[in-house]
CSV table of C-alpha atoms in Angstrom, one decimal:
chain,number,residue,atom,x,y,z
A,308,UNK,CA,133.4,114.8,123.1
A,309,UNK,CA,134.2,115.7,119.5
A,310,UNK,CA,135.1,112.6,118.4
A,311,UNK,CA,131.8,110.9,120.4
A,312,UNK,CA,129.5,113.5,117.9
A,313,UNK,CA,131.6,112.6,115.3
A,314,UNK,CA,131.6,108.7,115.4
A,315,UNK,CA,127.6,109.0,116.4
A,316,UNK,CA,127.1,111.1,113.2
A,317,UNK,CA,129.4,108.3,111.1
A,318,UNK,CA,126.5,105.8,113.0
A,319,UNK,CA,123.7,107.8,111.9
A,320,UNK,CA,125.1,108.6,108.4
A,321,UNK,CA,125.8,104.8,108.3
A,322,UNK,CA,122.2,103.7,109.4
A,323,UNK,CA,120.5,105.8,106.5
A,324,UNK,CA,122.6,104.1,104.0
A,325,UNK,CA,122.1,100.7,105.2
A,326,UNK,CA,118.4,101.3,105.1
A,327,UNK,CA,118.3,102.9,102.0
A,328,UNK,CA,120.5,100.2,100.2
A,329,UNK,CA,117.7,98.4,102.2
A,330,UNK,CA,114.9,99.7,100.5
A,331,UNK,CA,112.8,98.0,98.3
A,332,UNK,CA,111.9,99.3,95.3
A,333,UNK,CA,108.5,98.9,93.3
A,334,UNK,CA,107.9,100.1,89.9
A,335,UNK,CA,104.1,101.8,89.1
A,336,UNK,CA,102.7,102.2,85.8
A,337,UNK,CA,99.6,104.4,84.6
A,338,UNK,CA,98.8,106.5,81.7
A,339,UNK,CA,99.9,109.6,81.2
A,340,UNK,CA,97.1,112.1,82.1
A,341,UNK,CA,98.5,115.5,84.1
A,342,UNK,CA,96.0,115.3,87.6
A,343,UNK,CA,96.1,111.7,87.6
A,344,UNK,CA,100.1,111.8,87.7
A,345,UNK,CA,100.4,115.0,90.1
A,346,UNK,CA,97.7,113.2,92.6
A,347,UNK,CA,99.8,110.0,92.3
A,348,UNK,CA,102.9,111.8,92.9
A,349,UNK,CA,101.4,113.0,96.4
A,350,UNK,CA,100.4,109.7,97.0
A,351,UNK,CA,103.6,108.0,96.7
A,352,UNK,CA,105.6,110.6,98.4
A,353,UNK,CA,103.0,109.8,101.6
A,354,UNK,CA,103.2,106.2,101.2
A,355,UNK,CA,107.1,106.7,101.1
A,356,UNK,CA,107.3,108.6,104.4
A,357,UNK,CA,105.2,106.1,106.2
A,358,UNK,CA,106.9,103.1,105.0
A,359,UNK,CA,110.7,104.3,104.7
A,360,UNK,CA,111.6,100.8,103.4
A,361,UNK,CA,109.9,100.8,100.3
A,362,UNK,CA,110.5,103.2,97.3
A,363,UNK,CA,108.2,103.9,94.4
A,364,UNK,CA,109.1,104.9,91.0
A,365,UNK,CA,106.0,106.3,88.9
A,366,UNK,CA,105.9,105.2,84.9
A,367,UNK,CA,103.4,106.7,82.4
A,368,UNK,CA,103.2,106.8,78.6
A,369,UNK,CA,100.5,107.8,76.3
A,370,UNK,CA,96.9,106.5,76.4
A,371,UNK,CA,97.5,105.0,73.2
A,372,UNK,CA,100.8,103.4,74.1
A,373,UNK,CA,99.9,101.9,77.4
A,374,UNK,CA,98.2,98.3,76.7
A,375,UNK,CA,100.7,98.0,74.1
A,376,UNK,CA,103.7,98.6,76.5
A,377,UNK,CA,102.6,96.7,79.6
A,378,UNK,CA,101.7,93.4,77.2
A,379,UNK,CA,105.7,94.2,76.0
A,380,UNK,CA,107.0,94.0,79.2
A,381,UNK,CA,104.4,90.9,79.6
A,382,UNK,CA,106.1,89.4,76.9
A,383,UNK,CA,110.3,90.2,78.0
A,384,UNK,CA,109.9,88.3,81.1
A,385,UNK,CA,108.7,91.0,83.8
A,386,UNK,CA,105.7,92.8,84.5
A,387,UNK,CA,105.1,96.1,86.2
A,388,UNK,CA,104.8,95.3,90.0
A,389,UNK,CA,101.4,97.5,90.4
A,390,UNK,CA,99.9,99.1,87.2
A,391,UNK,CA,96.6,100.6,86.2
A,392,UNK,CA,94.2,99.3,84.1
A,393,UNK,CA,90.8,100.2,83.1
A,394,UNK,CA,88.2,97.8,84.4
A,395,UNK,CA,86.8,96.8,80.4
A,396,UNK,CA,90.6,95.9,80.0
A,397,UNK,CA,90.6,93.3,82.7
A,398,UNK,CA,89.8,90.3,80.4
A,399,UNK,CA,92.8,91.0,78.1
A,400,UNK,CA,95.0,91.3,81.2
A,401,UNK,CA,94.2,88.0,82.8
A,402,UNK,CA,93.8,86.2,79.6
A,403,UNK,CA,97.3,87.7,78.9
A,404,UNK,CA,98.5,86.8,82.6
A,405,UNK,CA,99.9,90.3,83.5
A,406,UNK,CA,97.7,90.3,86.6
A,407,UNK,CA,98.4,87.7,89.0
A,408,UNK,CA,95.0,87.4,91.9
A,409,UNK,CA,94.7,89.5,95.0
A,410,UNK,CA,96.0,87.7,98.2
A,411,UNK,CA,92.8,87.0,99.8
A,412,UNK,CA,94.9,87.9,103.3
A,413,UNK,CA,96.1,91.0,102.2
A,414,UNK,CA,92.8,92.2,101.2
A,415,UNK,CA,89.7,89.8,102.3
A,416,UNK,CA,86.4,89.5,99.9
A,417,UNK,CA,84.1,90.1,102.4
A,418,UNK,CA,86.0,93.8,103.1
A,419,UNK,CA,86.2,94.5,99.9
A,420,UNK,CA,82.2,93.7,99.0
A,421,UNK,CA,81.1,95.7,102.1
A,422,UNK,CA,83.5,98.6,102.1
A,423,UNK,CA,83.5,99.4,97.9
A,424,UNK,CA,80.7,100.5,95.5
A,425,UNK,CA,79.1,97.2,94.2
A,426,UNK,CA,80.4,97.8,90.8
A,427,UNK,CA,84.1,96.1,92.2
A,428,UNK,CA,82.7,93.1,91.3
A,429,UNK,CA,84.0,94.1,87.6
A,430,UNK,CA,87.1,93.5,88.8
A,431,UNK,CA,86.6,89.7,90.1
A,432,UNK,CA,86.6,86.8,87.7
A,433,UNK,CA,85.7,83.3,88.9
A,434,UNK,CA,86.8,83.2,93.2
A,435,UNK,CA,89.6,85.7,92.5
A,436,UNK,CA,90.1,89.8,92.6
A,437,UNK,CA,92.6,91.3,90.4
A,438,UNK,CA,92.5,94.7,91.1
A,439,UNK,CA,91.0,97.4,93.3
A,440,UNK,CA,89.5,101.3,92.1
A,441,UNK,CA,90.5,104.3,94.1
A,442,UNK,CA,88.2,106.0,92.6
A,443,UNK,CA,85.3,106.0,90.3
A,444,UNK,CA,83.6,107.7,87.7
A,445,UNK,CA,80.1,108.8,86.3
A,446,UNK,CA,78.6,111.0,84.0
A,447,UNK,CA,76.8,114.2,83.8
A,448,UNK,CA,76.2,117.3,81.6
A,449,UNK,CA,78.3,120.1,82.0
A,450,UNK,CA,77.0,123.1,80.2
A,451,UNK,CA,78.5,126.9,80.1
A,452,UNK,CA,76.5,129.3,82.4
A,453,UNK,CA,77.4,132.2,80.1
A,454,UNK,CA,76.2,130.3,77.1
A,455,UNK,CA,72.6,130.0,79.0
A,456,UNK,CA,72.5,133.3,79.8
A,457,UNK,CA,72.9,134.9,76.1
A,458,UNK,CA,70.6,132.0,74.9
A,459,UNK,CA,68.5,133.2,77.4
A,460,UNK,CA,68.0,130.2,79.3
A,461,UNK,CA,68.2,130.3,83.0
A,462,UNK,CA,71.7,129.3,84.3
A,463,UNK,CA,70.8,128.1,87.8
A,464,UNK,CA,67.9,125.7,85.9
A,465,UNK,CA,69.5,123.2,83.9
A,466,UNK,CA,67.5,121.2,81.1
A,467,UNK,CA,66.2,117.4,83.1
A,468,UNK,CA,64.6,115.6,80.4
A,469,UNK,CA,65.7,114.8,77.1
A,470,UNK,CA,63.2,116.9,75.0
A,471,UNK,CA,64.6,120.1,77.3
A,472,UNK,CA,67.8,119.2,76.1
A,473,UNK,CA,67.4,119.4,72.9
A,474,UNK,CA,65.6,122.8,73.2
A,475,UNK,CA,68.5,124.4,75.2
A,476,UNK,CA,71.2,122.7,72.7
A,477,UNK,CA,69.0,124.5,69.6
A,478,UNK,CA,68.4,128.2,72.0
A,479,UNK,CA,72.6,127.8,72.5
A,480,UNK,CA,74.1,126.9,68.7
A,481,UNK,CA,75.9,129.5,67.1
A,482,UNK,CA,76.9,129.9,63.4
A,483,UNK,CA,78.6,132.5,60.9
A,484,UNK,CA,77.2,134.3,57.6
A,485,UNK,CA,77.9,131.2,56.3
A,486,UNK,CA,75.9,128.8,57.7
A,487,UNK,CA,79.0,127.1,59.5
A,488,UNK,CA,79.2,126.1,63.0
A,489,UNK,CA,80.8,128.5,65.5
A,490,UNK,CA,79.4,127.2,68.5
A,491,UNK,CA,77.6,123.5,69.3
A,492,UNK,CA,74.6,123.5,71.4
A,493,UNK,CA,76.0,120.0,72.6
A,494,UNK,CA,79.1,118.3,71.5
A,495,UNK,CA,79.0,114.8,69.4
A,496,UNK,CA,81.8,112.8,70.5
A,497,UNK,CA,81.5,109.1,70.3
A,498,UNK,CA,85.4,108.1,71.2
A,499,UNK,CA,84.9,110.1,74.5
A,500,UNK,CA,81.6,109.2,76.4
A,501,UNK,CA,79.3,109.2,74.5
A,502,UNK,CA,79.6,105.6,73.5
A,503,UNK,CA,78.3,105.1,77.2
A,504,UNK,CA,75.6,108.0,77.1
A,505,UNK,CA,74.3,105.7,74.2
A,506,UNK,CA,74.5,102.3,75.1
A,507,UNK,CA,73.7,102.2,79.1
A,508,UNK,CA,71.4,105.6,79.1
A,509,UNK,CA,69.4,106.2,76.0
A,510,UNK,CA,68.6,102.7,74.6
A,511,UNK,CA,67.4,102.2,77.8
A,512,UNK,CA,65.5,105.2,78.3
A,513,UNK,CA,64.0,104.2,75.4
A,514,UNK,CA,63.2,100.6,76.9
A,515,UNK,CA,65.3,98.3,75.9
A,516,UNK,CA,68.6,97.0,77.7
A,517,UNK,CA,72.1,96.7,75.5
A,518,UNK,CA,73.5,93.3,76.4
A,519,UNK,CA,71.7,89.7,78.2
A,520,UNK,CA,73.8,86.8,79.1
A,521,UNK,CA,75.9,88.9,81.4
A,522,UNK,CA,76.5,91.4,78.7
A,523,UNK,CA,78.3,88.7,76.1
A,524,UNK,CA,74.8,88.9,73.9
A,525,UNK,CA,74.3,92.1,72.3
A,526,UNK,CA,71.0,92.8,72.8
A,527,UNK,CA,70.2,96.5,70.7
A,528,UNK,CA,69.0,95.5,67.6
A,529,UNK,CA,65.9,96.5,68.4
A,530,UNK,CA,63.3,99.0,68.0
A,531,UNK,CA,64.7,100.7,71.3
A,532,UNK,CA,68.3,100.7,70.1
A,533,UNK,CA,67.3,102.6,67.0
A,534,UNK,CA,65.0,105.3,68.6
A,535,UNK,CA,68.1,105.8,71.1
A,536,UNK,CA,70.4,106.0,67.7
A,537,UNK,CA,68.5,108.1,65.9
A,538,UNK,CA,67.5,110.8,68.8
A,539,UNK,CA,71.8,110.8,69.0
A,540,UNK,CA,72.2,111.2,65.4
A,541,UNK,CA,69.2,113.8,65.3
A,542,UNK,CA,71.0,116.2,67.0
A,543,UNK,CA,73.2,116.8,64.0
A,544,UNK,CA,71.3,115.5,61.3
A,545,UNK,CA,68.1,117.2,62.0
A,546,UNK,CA,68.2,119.6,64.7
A,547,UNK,CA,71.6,120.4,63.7
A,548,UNK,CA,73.0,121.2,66.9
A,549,UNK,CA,76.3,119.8,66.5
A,550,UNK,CA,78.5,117.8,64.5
A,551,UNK,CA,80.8,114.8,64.6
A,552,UNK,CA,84.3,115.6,66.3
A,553,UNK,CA,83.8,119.4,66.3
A,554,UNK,CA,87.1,120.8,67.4
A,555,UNK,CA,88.2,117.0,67.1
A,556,UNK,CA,87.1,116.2,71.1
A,557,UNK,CA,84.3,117.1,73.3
A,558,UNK,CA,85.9,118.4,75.8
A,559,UNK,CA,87.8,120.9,74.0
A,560,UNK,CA,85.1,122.7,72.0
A,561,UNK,CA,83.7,123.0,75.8
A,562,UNK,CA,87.1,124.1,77.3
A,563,UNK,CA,87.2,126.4,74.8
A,564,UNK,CA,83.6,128.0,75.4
A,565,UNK,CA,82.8,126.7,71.9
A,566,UNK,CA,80.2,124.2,73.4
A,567,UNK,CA,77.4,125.0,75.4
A,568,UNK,CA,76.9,121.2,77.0
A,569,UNK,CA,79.2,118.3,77.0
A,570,UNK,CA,78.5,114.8,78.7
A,571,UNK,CA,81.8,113.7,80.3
A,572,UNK,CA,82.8,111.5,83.5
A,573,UNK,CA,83.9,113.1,86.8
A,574,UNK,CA,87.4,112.5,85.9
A,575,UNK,CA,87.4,115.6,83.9
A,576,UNK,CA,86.5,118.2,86.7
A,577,UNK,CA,90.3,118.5,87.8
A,578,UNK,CA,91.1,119.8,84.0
A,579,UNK,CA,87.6,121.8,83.9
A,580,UNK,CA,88.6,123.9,87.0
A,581,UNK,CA,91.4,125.4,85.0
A,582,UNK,CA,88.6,127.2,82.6
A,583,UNK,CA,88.9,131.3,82.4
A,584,UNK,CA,86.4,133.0,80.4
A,585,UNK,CA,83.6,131.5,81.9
A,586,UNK,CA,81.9,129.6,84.7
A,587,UNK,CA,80.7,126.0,84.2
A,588,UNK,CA,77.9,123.5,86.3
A,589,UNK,CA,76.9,120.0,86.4
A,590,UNK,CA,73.5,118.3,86.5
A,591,UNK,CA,72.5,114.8,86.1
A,592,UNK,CA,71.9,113.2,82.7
A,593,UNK,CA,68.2,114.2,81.8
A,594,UNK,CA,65.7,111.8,82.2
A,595,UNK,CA,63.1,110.2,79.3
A,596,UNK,CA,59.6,111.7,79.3
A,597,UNK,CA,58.6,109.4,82.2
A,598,UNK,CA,61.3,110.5,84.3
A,599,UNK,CA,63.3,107.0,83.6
A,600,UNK,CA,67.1,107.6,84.4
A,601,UNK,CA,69.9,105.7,83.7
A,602,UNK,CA,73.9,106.4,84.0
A,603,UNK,CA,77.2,104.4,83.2
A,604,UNK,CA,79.7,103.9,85.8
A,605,UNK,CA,83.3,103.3,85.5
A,606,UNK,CA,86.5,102.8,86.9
A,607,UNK,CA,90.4,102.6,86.3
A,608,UNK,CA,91.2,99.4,89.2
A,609,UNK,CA,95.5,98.8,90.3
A,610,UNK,CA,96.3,95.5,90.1
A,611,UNK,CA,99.5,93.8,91.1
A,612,UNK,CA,101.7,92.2,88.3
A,613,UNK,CA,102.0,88.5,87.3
A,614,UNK,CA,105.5,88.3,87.7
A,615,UNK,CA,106.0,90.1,91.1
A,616,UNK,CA,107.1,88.0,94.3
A,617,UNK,CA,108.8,87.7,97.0
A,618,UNK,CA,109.9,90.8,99.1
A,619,UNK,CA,108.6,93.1,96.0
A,620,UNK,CA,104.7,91.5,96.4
A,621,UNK,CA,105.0,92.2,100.2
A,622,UNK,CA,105.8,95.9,99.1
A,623,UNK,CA,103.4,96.0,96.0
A,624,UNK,CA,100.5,94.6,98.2
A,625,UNK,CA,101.4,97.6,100.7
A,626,UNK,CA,101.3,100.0,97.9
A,627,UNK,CA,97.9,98.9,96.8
A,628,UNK,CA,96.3,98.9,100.0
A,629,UNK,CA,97.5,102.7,100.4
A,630,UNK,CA,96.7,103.8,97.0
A,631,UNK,CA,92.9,102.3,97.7
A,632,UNK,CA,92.9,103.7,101.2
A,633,UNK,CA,90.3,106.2,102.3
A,634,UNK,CA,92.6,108.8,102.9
A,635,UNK,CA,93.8,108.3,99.1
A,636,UNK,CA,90.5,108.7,97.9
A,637,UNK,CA,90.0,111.9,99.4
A,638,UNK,CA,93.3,113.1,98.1
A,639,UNK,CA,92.5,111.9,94.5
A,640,UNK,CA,88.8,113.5,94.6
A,641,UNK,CA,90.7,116.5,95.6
A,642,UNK,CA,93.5,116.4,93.1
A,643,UNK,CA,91.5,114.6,90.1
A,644,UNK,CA,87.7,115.0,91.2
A,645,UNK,CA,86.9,111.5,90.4
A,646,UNK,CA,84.6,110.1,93.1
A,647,UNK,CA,85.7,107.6,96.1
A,648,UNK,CA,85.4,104.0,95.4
A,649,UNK,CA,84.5,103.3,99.5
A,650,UNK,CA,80.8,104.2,100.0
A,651,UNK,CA,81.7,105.5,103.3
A,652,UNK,CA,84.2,108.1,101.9
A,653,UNK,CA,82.0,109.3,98.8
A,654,UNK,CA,78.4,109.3,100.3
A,655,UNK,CA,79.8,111.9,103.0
A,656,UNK,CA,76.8,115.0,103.8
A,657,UNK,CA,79.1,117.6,102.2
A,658,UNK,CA,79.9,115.5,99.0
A,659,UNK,CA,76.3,114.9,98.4
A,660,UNK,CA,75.4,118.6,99.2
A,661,UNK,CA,78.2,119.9,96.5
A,662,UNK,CA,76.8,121.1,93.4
A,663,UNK,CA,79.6,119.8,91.4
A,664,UNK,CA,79.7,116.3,92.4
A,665,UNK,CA,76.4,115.8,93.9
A,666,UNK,CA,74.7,115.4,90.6
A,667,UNK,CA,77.9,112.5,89.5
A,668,UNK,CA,76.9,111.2,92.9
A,669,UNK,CA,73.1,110.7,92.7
A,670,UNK,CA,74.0,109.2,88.7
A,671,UNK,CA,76.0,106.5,90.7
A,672,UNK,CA,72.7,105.1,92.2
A,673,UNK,CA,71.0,104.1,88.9
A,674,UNK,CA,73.8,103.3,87.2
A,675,UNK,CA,75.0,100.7,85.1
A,676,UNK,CA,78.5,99.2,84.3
A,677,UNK,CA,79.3,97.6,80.6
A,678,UNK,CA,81.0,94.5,81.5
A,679,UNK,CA,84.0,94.8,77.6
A,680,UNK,CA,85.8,91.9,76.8
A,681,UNK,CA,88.0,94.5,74.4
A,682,UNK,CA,86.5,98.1,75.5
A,683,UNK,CA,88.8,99.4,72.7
A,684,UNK,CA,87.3,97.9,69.7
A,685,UNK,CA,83.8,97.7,71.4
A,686,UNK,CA,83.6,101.3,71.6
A,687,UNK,CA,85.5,101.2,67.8
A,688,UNK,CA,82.1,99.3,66.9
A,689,UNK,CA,79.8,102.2,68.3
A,690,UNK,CA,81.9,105.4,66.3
A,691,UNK,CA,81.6,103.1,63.4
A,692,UNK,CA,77.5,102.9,63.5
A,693,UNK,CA,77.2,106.5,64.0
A,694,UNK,CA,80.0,107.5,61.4
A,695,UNK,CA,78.1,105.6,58.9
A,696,UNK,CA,74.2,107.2,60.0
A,697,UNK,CA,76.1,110.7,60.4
A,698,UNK,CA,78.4,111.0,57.3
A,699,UNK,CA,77.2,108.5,54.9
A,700,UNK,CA,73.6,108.6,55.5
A,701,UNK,CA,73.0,105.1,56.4
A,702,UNK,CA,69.4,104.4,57.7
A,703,UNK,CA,69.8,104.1,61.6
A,704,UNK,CA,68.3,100.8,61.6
A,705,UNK,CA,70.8,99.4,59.0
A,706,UNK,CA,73.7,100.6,60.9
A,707,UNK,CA,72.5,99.4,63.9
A,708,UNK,CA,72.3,95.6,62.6
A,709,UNK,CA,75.5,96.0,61.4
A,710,UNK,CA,77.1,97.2,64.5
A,711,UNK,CA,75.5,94.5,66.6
A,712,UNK,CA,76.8,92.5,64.2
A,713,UNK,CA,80.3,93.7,64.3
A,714,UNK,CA,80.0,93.4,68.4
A,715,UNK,CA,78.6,90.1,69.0
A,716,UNK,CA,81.7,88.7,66.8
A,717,UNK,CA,84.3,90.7,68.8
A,718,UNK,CA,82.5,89.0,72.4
A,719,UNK,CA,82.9,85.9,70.7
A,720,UNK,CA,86.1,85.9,69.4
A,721,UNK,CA,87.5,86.9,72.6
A,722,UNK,CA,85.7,84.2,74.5
């Protein structure tokens, strides 16, 4: 009898070697940014105990470092097997060939148009997909309740238009004997979003539109573009309300209780619900005086390397399919609070009822998604045209010119 248990337990111990030497293993890249990697940990470990043949090995680096390093491994001969990429960075990547096209039998257009928020389409160039969003992203003000309160401003009523933004921003701004800042009504930070508040919301709240020709003609330079520049630039140079980079980011004045309304994207609530000190809401970008609206919506998609084949595609195609599954979704709106890229697992009666993410939710409706050839030195163009109203007192409708200028050529050199 012993030697029956013994020679079965040999079997089993045999069997789990033979399937793990069996295993295929896949590599995933991302950036390195602390909720995104926890909620991908949890999401490979599920994928891993439903399909015991495959193995996932998760690699980040630094924001900074990340283009640079997949294009390396591009360049040696062997791409990550499934990375992430942000949608503006999709030209590059196919240009580039790191992205190789979605099997249209692992994942079917017609699924993937009638199952994801319309702004997938990002993701598609000519007939092919080369990538899919878990999640995606909007933006929204978050402002400090206990801010409100001492400014006297009613927490639980939130400013909805512009001009009632500006008024809470000037009741809320805090500074020493000196004259210096201590605390910014709203925060100025054109490397985070507000690149995107600018370009898709305020020019055209103030009736214009930012690109034609399927955004590869800049289309600002106008009397629209500078009204929407110089209301942004106002809020430092006249109502002084804030300045350029305070505390160096946004979101860190506003972590810190230093800010008393920051525009960010829902991808920021998993960090925000680690503030102490204070308690924080969410309300939609404020309208224009005619109640106009606008929002910009954005996504990071996973896309399957160039270079992967064979019984490495079969797993990476596997792995996609999870990671943009339903059940993912919820566990990355959970984990990172960035919004499900399925209609049917975003628009759910309790998501839209939330405080928190119905107002990201409702933004999704009207908004609008900047289609970058190089998001990086697009956006590079935008700091640049405020930098030189802000600090070097530049008339805004100089700077403007020169930025559409600057734009137009980086579109066209990339074409």
């Amino acid at each position: 009898m012993r030697k029956l248990m013994l020679a079965s337990l040999v079997a089993g111990f045999s069997t789990m070697a033979f399937n793990a030497a069996q295993a295929v293993e896949i590599e995933y890249w991302q950036y390195i940014f602390e909720t995104r990697v926890k909620a991908m940990d949890k999401l490979i470990a599920n994928f891993e105990k439903a399909n015991p043949d495959i193995k996932v090995k998760q690699t980040t680096f630094p924001y900074d470092d990340y283009q640079t390093r997949v294009i390396a491994a591009k360049m040696a001969g062997k791409t990550p097997d499934v990375m992430q990429l942000f949608y503006g960075w999709l030209d590059k990547f196919v240009a580039g060939d790191i992205l190789q096209p979605l099997s249209k039998e692992a994942f079917p257009h017609d699924k993937i148009e009638s199952d994801f928020f319309s702004i997938v389409s990002a993701m598609k160039r000519g007939e092919e997909y080369y990538g899919l969003p878990t999640a995606v992203r909007s933006l929204a003000v978050f402002y400090n309740k206990k801010l409100f309160e001492e400014a006297g401003l009613d927490p639980n009523n939130p400013p909805q238009t512009l001009e009632a933004f500006v008024e809470a921003a000037k009741k809320t701004t805090k500074r020493d004997g000196a004259g210096n800042l201590t605390t910014v009504g709203v925060t100025m930070d054109m490397a985070g979003q507000d690149h995107h508040w600018w370009r898709e919301v305020l020019v055209r709240q103030y009736g214009g539109v930012p690109y034609t020709d399927n955004d590869r003609k800049v289309a600002y330079d106008t009397e629209a573009g500078d009204k929407a520049l110089k209301f942004y630039t106002d809020l430092q140079l006249e109502h002084k309300v804030s300045e350029q980079k305070f505390m160096d980011e946004g979101q860190a004045a506003f972590r810190a209780g230093m800010a008393a309304m920051t525009i960010d994207g829902t991808f920021r609530l998993g960090s925000f619900r680690t503030i102490e000190g204070f308690e924080w809401g969410v309300t939609e970008l404020p309208a224009n005086a005619e109640g106009v609206r606008s929002n910009y919506a954005s996504y990071f998609a996973n896309g399957i390397g160039s270079t992967v084949e064979g019984e490495k595609l079969v797993a990476a195609q596997k792995f996609l399919d999870y990671i943009s599954s339903p059940e993912a979704m919820e566990i990355w709106l959970e984990e990172v609070g960035e919004l499900p890229a399925r209609r049917s697992a975003a628009q759910t009666e309790k998501n839209l009822a939330d405080p928190i993410y119905g107002p990201f939710l409702k933004g999704l409706e009207y908004a609008h998604t900047t289609m970058f050839v190089d998001e990086a030195a697009q956006r590079q163009t935008a700091i640049d045209m405020v930098n030189r109203v802000a600090l070097e007192k530049q008339p805004t409708k100089d700077s403007l010119a020169q930025a559409a200028k600057a734009e137009q050529t980086v579109i066209d050199d990339a074409q």
